[in-house]
């Protein structure tokens, strides 16, 4: 049953939809931005524990400084350099919202839109958005659906999109995880494994320089489970340029496969990420600076949460050596991600 979450400045009502299942998962989805507002698990005492960062009210999500907490971002996740690209000989100038760069679809990206609900059950919801031709500079009318579903111990996210003219597409969810729950220690309290031995170094704009480089011998090597506190403070140029980790890991293989495992040793909780996407953006909340109040009125500080964003490669429209992200009429864009949660007893 949808409930009123608040009202936009336009007067439109934002609704919250709560999904539950018999495995103790609870997910709250807003129609604003097809946003994951809350993800909880039931602990051994039968109490719900919040695993993501979020805001308590609409005002938090509509502020310009919202760091995309839990949002569905698009039309193009991550960065497009110089807010422009050429497709079929025509240059398209985009909305620039990070200096000269187009980040996560521009100023008025999908995270800021009211989506319509196509279907909802107690454990799943599908939302729809129509992005008009020229939206934030992107060509073609794009029709998008986002589905959240609780399946056993997993949250399954599915995106689909079609277009009436050639365009570029990359969609992802921007949840910030803290598996320890409120006060769980943020990034420093976690260990992470990413099944990738290649990453994209970035320049001072956080735009990929172009070549895939080996993680071997760098603090970005996450091929075995490592404590993140050691990596986000390492004296390495690529850590320094983004004040932590904010890098794309290029994933081997195709189809649905497990690509990452996040662990919180003190609570015993773990999150496995499986996807059919070609890359994973690991972002350690480097730009959270204490200027925003999150859920419960707590300050959102650097490293309070970690994002594991499954997506196409950033700036691919400008870098022909990357896999194409072009979608043409008659084709269907699809992206699939599964988050599987588990718990083992923490240390005594």
GROMACS .gro file of C-alpha atoms in nm:
model
  348
    1UNK     CA    1   0.000   0.000   0.000
    2UNK     CA    2   0.165   0.328  -0.106
    3UNK     CA    3   0.193   0.597   0.159
    4UNK     CA    4   0.245   0.970   0.123
    5UNK     CA    5   0.617   1.047   0.167
    6UNK     CA    6   0.582   1.422   0.112
    7UNK     CA    7   0.510   1.687  -0.146
    8UNK     CA    8   0.733   1.834  -0.414
    9UNK     CA    9   0.755   2.212  -0.465
   10UNK     CA   10   0.534   2.155  -0.771
   11UNK     CA   11   0.261   2.018  -0.543
   12UNK     CA   12   0.299   1.662  -0.668
   13UNK     CA   13   0.287   1.390  -0.404
   14UNK     CA   14   0.577   1.150  -0.359
   15UNK     CA   15   0.475   0.800  -0.255
   16UNK     CA   16   0.670   0.534  -0.068
   17UNK     CA   17   0.615   0.164  -0.138
   18UNK     CA   18   0.727  -0.094   0.120
   19UNK     CA   19   0.821  -0.442  -0.001
   20UNK     CA   20   0.866  -0.735   0.238
   21UNK     CA   21   0.922  -1.108   0.222
   22UNK     CA   22   0.932  -1.405   0.454
   23UNK     CA   23   1.313  -1.394   0.477
   24UNK     CA   24   1.309  -1.077   0.684
   25UNK     CA   25   1.393  -0.829   0.409
   26UNK     CA   26   1.221  -0.492   0.389
   27UNK     CA   27   1.273  -0.250   0.102
   28UNK     CA   28   1.120   0.097   0.069
   29UNK     CA   29   1.105   0.243  -0.283
   30UNK     CA   30   1.005   0.600  -0.370
   31UNK     CA   31   0.844   0.689  -0.700
   32UNK     CA   32   1.070   0.996  -0.692
   33UNK     CA   33   1.378   0.884  -0.881
   34UNK     CA   34   1.276   0.517  -0.852
   35UNK     CA   35   1.480   0.553  -0.533
   36UNK     CA   36   1.572   0.285  -0.281
   37UNK     CA   37   1.493   0.484   0.032
   38UNK     CA   38   1.560   0.203   0.279
   39UNK     CA   39   1.686  -0.156   0.286
   40UNK     CA   40   1.652  -0.345   0.613
   41UNK     CA   41   1.721  -0.697   0.732
   42UNK     CA   42   1.579  -0.863   1.040
   43UNK     CA   43   1.843  -0.947   1.301
   44UNK     CA   44   1.851  -1.238   1.545
   45UNK     CA   45   1.631  -1.044   1.789
   46UNK     CA   46   1.365  -0.987   1.525
   47UNK     CA   47   1.450  -0.617   1.488
   48UNK     CA   48   1.497  -0.441   1.155
   49UNK     CA   49   1.848  -0.312   1.085
   50UNK     CA   50   1.898  -0.041   0.822
   51UNK     CA   51   2.177  -0.120   0.572
   52UNK     CA   52   2.176   0.192   0.352
   53UNK     CA   53   2.208   0.567   0.384
   54UNK     CA   54   1.900   0.777   0.316
   55UNK     CA   55   1.691   1.080   0.400
   56UNK     CA   56   1.378   1.088   0.615
   57UNK     CA   57   1.183   1.331   0.397
   58UNK     CA   58   1.130   1.461   0.046
   59UNK     CA   59   1.333   1.773   0.117
   60UNK     CA   60   1.647   1.562   0.146
   61UNK     CA   61   1.597   1.401  -0.193
   62UNK     CA   62   1.512   1.718  -0.388
   63UNK     CA   63   1.802   1.929  -0.260
   64UNK     CA   64   2.066   2.007  -0.520
   65UNK     CA   65   2.334   1.858  -0.294
   66UNK     CA   66   2.168   1.515  -0.275
   67UNK     CA   67   2.452   1.271  -0.350
   68UNK     CA   68   2.210   1.035  -0.532
   69UNK     CA   69   2.130   0.835  -0.216
   70UNK     CA   70   1.967   0.514  -0.341
   71UNK     CA   71   1.858   0.673  -0.670
   72UNK     CA   72   1.814   0.523  -1.012
   73UNK     CA   73   2.056   0.733  -1.217
   74UNK     CA   74   2.037   0.797  -1.591
   75UNK     CA   75   2.005   0.851  -1.879
   76UNK     CA   76   2.377   0.779  -1.849
   77UNK     CA   77   2.533   0.663  -1.521
   78UNK     CA   78   2.872   0.803  -1.424
   79UNK     CA   79   3.053   1.064  -1.635
   80UNK     CA   80   3.054   1.186  -1.993
   81UNK     CA   81   3.352   1.415  -2.052
   82UNK     CA   82   3.292   1.773  -2.163
   83UNK     CA   83   2.917   1.702  -2.147
   84UNK     CA   84   2.904   1.604  -2.512
   85UNK     CA   85   2.943   1.315  -2.753
   86UNK     CA   86   2.910   1.241  -3.124
   87UNK     CA   87   2.662   0.978  -3.245
   88UNK     CA   88   2.620   0.896  -3.614
   89UNK     CA   89   2.802   1.215  -3.709
   90UNK     CA   90   2.594   1.451  -3.492
   91UNK     CA   91   2.732   1.616  -3.179
   92UNK     CA   92   2.498   1.622  -2.879
   93UNK     CA   93   2.564   1.877  -2.605
   94UNK     CA   94   2.448   1.761  -2.264
   95UNK     CA   95   2.360   1.913  -1.929
   96UNK     CA   96   2.685   1.977  -1.739
   97UNK     CA   97   2.654   1.940  -1.362
   98UNK     CA   98   3.008   1.861  -1.242
   99UNK     CA   99   3.213   2.144  -1.385
  100UNK     CA  100   3.226   2.073  -1.760
  101UNK     CA  101   3.120   1.709  -1.710
  102UNK     CA  102   2.779   1.543  -1.737
  103UNK     CA  103   2.741   1.326  -1.427
  104UNK     CA  104   2.460   1.070  -1.385
  105UNK     CA  105   2.245   1.219  -1.661
  106UNK     CA  106   2.282   1.589  -1.586
  107UNK     CA  107   2.119   1.850  -1.365
  108UNK     CA  108   1.768   1.709  -1.403
  109UNK     CA  109   1.852   1.341  -1.431
  110UNK     CA  110   1.625   1.042  -1.374
  111UNK     CA  111   1.690   1.066  -0.998
  112UNK     CA  112   1.489   1.389  -0.989
  113UNK     CA  113   1.180   1.266  -1.177
  114UNK     CA  114   0.852   1.120  -1.062
  115UNK     CA  115   0.818   0.773  -1.209
  116UNK     CA  116   0.481   0.601  -1.256
  117UNK     CA  117   0.408   0.263  -1.098
  118UNK     CA  118   0.325  -0.003  -1.355
  119UNK     CA  119   0.287  -0.298  -1.121
  120UNK     CA  120   0.328  -0.370  -0.752
  121UNK     CA  121   0.302  -0.679  -0.532
  122UNK     CA  122   0.396  -0.726  -0.165
  123UNK     CA  123   0.752  -0.817  -0.272
  124UNK     CA  124   0.811  -0.636  -0.603
  125UNK     CA  125   0.749  -0.311  -0.786
  126UNK     CA  126   0.798  -0.191  -1.144
  127UNK     CA  127   0.821   0.179  -1.222
  128UNK     CA  128   0.820   0.355  -1.560
  129UNK     CA  129   0.964   0.680  -1.691
  130UNK     CA  130   0.944   0.839  -2.037
  131UNK     CA  131   1.240   1.064  -2.110
  132UNK     CA  132   1.161   1.292  -2.407
  133UNK     CA  133   1.384   1.352  -2.707
  134UNK     CA  134   1.644   1.615  -2.613
  135UNK     CA  135   1.612   1.548  -2.239
  136UNK     CA  136   1.932   1.693  -2.085
  137UNK     CA  137   2.065   1.696  -2.442
  138UNK     CA  138   2.029   1.322  -2.506
  139UNK     CA  139   1.867   1.224  -2.836
  140UNK     CA  140   1.560   1.004  -2.875
  141UNK     CA  141   1.254   0.946  -2.661
  142UNK     CA  142   1.358   0.679  -2.411
  143UNK     CA  143   1.103   0.463  -2.228
  144UNK     CA  144   1.252   0.305  -1.914
  145UNK     CA  145   1.132   0.055  -1.656
  146UNK     CA  146   1.296  -0.019  -1.323
  147UNK     CA  147   1.197  -0.326  -1.122
  148UNK     CA  148   1.286  -0.406  -0.762
  149UNK     CA  149   1.205  -0.756  -0.640
  150UNK     CA  150   1.273  -0.944  -0.317
  151UNK     CA  151   1.364  -1.306  -0.392
  152UNK     CA  152   1.469  -1.508  -0.088
  153UNK     CA  153   1.774  -1.340   0.060
  154UNK     CA  154   1.823  -1.123  -0.247
  155UNK     CA  155   1.720  -0.788  -0.391
  156UNK     CA  156   1.695  -0.811  -0.769
  157UNK     CA  157   1.715  -0.496  -0.981
  158UNK     CA  158   1.617  -0.501  -1.348
  159UNK     CA  159   1.628  -0.213  -1.593
  160UNK     CA  160   1.488  -0.210  -1.946
  161UNK     CA  161   1.473   0.071  -2.203
  162UNK     CA  162   1.365   0.130  -2.562
  163UNK     CA  163   1.412   0.432  -2.785
  164UNK     CA  164   1.261   0.586  -3.097
  165UNK     CA  165   1.598   0.725  -3.218
  166UNK     CA  166   1.962   0.628  -3.166
  167UNK     CA  167   2.088   0.727  -2.820
  168UNK     CA  168   2.324   0.612  -2.543
  169UNK     CA  169   2.210   0.446  -2.220
  170UNK     CA  170   2.360   0.329  -1.893
  171UNK     CA  171   2.143   0.286  -1.583
  172UNK     CA  172   2.236   0.190  -1.228
  173UNK     CA  173   2.129   0.218  -0.866
  174UNK     CA  174   2.331   0.446  -0.639
  175UNK     CA  175   2.271   0.287  -0.296
  176UNK     CA  176   2.525   0.363  -0.022
  177UNK     CA  177   2.575   0.055   0.196
  178UNK     CA  178   2.679   0.028   0.560
  179UNK     CA  179   2.620  -0.334   0.651
  180UNK     CA  180   2.685  -0.262   1.017
  181UNK     CA  181   2.369  -0.056   1.042
  182UNK     CA  182   2.349   0.293   1.194
  183UNK     CA  183   2.681   0.367   1.361
  184UNK     CA  184   2.831   0.058   1.200
  185UNK     CA  185   3.158   0.226   1.114
  186UNK     CA  186   3.108   0.305   0.748
  187UNK     CA  187   3.367   0.211   0.488
  188UNK     CA  188   3.642   0.159   0.745
  189UNK     CA  189   3.453  -0.130   0.907
  190UNK     CA  190   3.420  -0.328   0.583
  191UNK     CA  191   3.620  -0.569   0.372
  192UNK     CA  192   3.569  -0.588  -0.003
  193UNK     CA  193   3.648  -0.833  -0.280
  194UNK     CA  194   3.605  -0.742  -0.648
  195UNK     CA  195   3.657  -1.009  -0.912
  196UNK     CA  196   3.848  -0.788  -1.151
  197UNK     CA  197   4.217  -0.741  -1.221
  198UNK     CA  198   4.172  -0.433  -1.439
  199UNK     CA  199   4.053  -0.081  -1.360
  200UNK     CA  200   4.022   0.255  -1.534
  201UNK     CA  201   4.261   0.522  -1.403
  202UNK     CA  202   4.099   0.866  -1.393
  203UNK     CA  203   4.215   1.223  -1.442
  204UNK     CA  204   4.150   1.523  -1.217
  205UNK     CA  205   3.789   1.535  -1.345
  206UNK     CA  206   3.732   1.169  -1.243
  207UNK     CA  207   3.696   1.086  -1.614
  208UNK     CA  208   3.868   0.766  -1.735
  209UNK     CA  209   4.198   0.831  -1.908
  210UNK     CA  210   4.117   0.556  -2.158
  211UNK     CA  211   4.337   0.252  -2.090
  212UNK     CA  212   4.252  -0.043  -1.869
  213UNK     CA  213   4.537  -0.096  -1.624
  214UNK     CA  214   4.619  -0.385  -1.394
  215UNK     CA  215   4.533  -0.350  -1.027
  216UNK     CA  216   4.838  -0.559  -0.934
  217UNK     CA  217   5.071  -0.375  -0.701
  218UNK     CA  218   4.824  -0.092  -0.635
  219UNK     CA  219   4.589  -0.019  -0.345
  220UNK     CA  220   4.306  -0.071  -0.593
  221UNK     CA  221   4.379  -0.444  -0.596
  222UNK     CA  222   4.064  -0.594  -0.441
  223UNK     CA  223   4.100  -0.940  -0.592
  224UNK     CA  224   4.118  -1.087  -0.242
  225UNK     CA  225   3.920  -0.972   0.061
  226UNK     CA  226   4.091  -0.662   0.201
  227UNK     CA  227   4.007  -0.408   0.473
  228UNK     CA  228   3.896  -0.090   0.300
  229UNK     CA  229   4.039   0.133   0.573
  230UNK     CA  230   4.387   0.047   0.444
  231UNK     CA  231   4.306   0.116   0.081
  232UNK     CA  232   4.121   0.449   0.102
  233UNK     CA  233   4.418   0.612   0.279
  234UNK     CA  234   4.698   0.461   0.070
  235UNK     CA  235   4.963   0.691  -0.070
  236UNK     CA  236   4.891   0.634  -0.438
  237UNK     CA  237   4.816   0.897  -0.707
  238UNK     CA  238   4.488   0.731  -0.806
  239UNK     CA  239   4.368   0.726  -0.445
  240UNK     CA  240   4.478   1.086  -0.393
  241UNK     CA  241   4.306   1.223  -0.703
  242UNK     CA  242   3.959   1.114  -0.579
  243UNK     CA  243   4.030   1.111  -0.201
  244UNK     CA  244   3.965   0.739  -0.174
  245UNK     CA  245   3.824   0.495  -0.427
  246UNK     CA  246   3.595   0.614  -0.705
  247UNK     CA  247   3.700   0.386  -0.987
  248UNK     CA  248   3.558   0.159  -1.252
  249UNK     CA  249   3.651  -0.208  -1.235
  250UNK     CA  250   3.628  -0.381  -1.572
  251UNK     CA  251   3.459  -0.719  -1.528
  252UNK     CA  252   3.552  -1.037  -1.711
  253UNK     CA  253   3.293  -1.267  -1.862
  254UNK     CA  254   2.935  -1.204  -1.963
  255UNK     CA  255   2.589  -1.284  -1.838
  256UNK     CA  256   2.496  -1.293  -1.472
  257UNK     CA  257   2.803  -1.366  -1.259
  258UNK     CA  258   2.915  -1.281  -0.907
  259UNK     CA  259   3.148  -0.982  -0.923
  260UNK     CA  260   3.192  -0.852  -0.567
  261UNK     CA  261   3.154  -0.937  -0.200
  262UNK     CA  262   3.124  -0.674   0.075
  263UNK     CA  263   3.170  -0.792   0.435
  264UNK     CA  264   3.116  -0.631   0.774
  265UNK     CA  265   3.311  -0.860   1.010
  266UNK     CA  266   3.175  -0.716   1.336
  267UNK     CA  267   2.812  -0.793   1.248
  268UNK     CA  268   2.884  -1.097   1.032
  269UNK     CA  269   2.680  -0.948   0.747
  270UNK     CA  270   2.786  -0.982   0.384
  271UNK     CA  271   2.653  -0.863   0.050
  272UNK     CA  272   2.731  -1.043  -0.275
  273UNK     CA  273   2.679  -0.857  -0.601
  274UNK     CA  274   2.599  -1.041  -0.924
  275UNK     CA  275   2.535  -0.865  -1.255
  276UNK     CA  276   2.533  -0.894  -1.632
  277UNK     CA  277   2.696  -0.551  -1.670
  278UNK     CA  278   3.053  -0.495  -1.797
  279UNK     CA  279   3.179  -0.284  -1.507
  280UNK     CA  280   3.147  -0.206  -1.138
  281UNK     CA  281   3.203   0.143  -0.999
  282UNK     CA  282   3.337   0.127  -0.644
  283UNK     CA  283   3.280   0.457  -0.464
  284UNK     CA  284   3.375   0.498  -0.099
  285UNK     CA  285   3.163   0.805  -0.023
  286UNK     CA  286   3.461   1.038  -0.059
  287UNK     CA  287   3.257   1.353  -0.121
  288UNK     CA  288   3.027   1.323   0.179
  289UNK     CA  289   3.153   1.614   0.387
  290UNK     CA  290   2.919   1.647   0.685
  291UNK     CA  291   2.713   1.921   0.521
  292UNK     CA  292   2.402   1.702   0.485
  293UNK     CA  293   2.177   1.544   0.747
  294UNK     CA  294   2.082   1.188   0.664
  295UNK     CA  295   1.836   0.947   0.819
  296UNK     CA  296   1.768   1.018   1.185
  297UNK     CA  297   1.934   1.359   1.165
  298UNK     CA  298   2.288   1.218   1.152
  299UNK     CA  299   2.562   1.394   0.957
  300UNK     CA  300   2.668   1.226   0.634
  301UNK     CA  301   3.045   1.220   0.658
  302UNK     CA  302   3.320   1.102   0.429
  303UNK     CA  303   3.325   0.723   0.414
  304UNK     CA  304   2.987   0.670   0.581
  305UNK     CA  305   2.876   0.439   0.299
  306UNK     CA  306   3.006   0.252  -0.003
  307UNK     CA  307   2.846   0.229  -0.348
  308UNK     CA  308   2.883  -0.074  -0.575
  309UNK     CA  309   2.735   0.052  -0.902
  310UNK     CA  310   2.691  -0.203  -1.180
  311UNK     CA  311   2.693  -0.022  -1.514
  312UNK     CA  312   2.831   0.040  -1.860
  313UNK     CA  313   3.176   0.198  -1.881
  314UNK     CA  314   3.187   0.572  -1.807
  315UNK     CA  315   3.253   0.809  -2.098
  316UNK     CA  316   3.209   0.520  -2.343
  317UNK     CA  317   3.032   0.748  -2.595
  318UNK     CA  318   3.364   0.934  -2.630
  319UNK     CA  319   3.598   0.637  -2.604
  320UNK     CA  320   3.553   0.398  -2.899
  321UNK     CA  321   3.784   0.137  -2.740
  322UNK     CA  322   3.514   0.079  -2.475
  323UNK     CA  323   3.210  -0.143  -2.543
  324UNK     CA  324   2.936   0.046  -2.725
  325UNK     CA  325   2.650   0.189  -2.519
  326UNK     CA  326   2.443   0.289  -2.822
  327UNK     CA  327   2.076   0.187  -2.822
  328UNK     CA  328   1.885   0.197  -3.150
  329UNK     CA  329   1.515   0.169  -3.237
  330UNK     CA  330   1.398  -0.191  -3.228
  331UNK     CA  331   1.654  -0.287  -2.963
  332UNK     CA  332   1.596  -0.328  -2.589
  333UNK     CA  333   1.849  -0.220  -2.331
  334UNK     CA  334   1.857  -0.458  -2.035
  335UNK     CA  335   2.057  -0.454  -1.714
  336UNK     CA  336   2.028  -0.703  -1.429
  337UNK     CA  337   2.182  -0.696  -1.080
  338UNK     CA  338   2.129  -0.915  -0.773
  339UNK     CA  339   2.231  -0.825  -0.418
  340UNK     CA  340   2.237  -1.131  -0.193
  341UNK     CA  341   2.257  -1.078   0.182
  342UNK     CA  342   2.385  -1.325   0.437
  343UNK     CA  343   2.477  -1.325   0.805
  344UNK     CA  344   2.714  -1.534   1.010
  345UNK     CA  345   2.784  -1.489   1.380
  346UNK     CA  346   3.016  -1.192   1.440
  347UNK     CA  347   3.319  -1.205   1.670
  348UNK     CA  348   3.249  -1.276   2.035
   0.00000   0.00000   0.00000
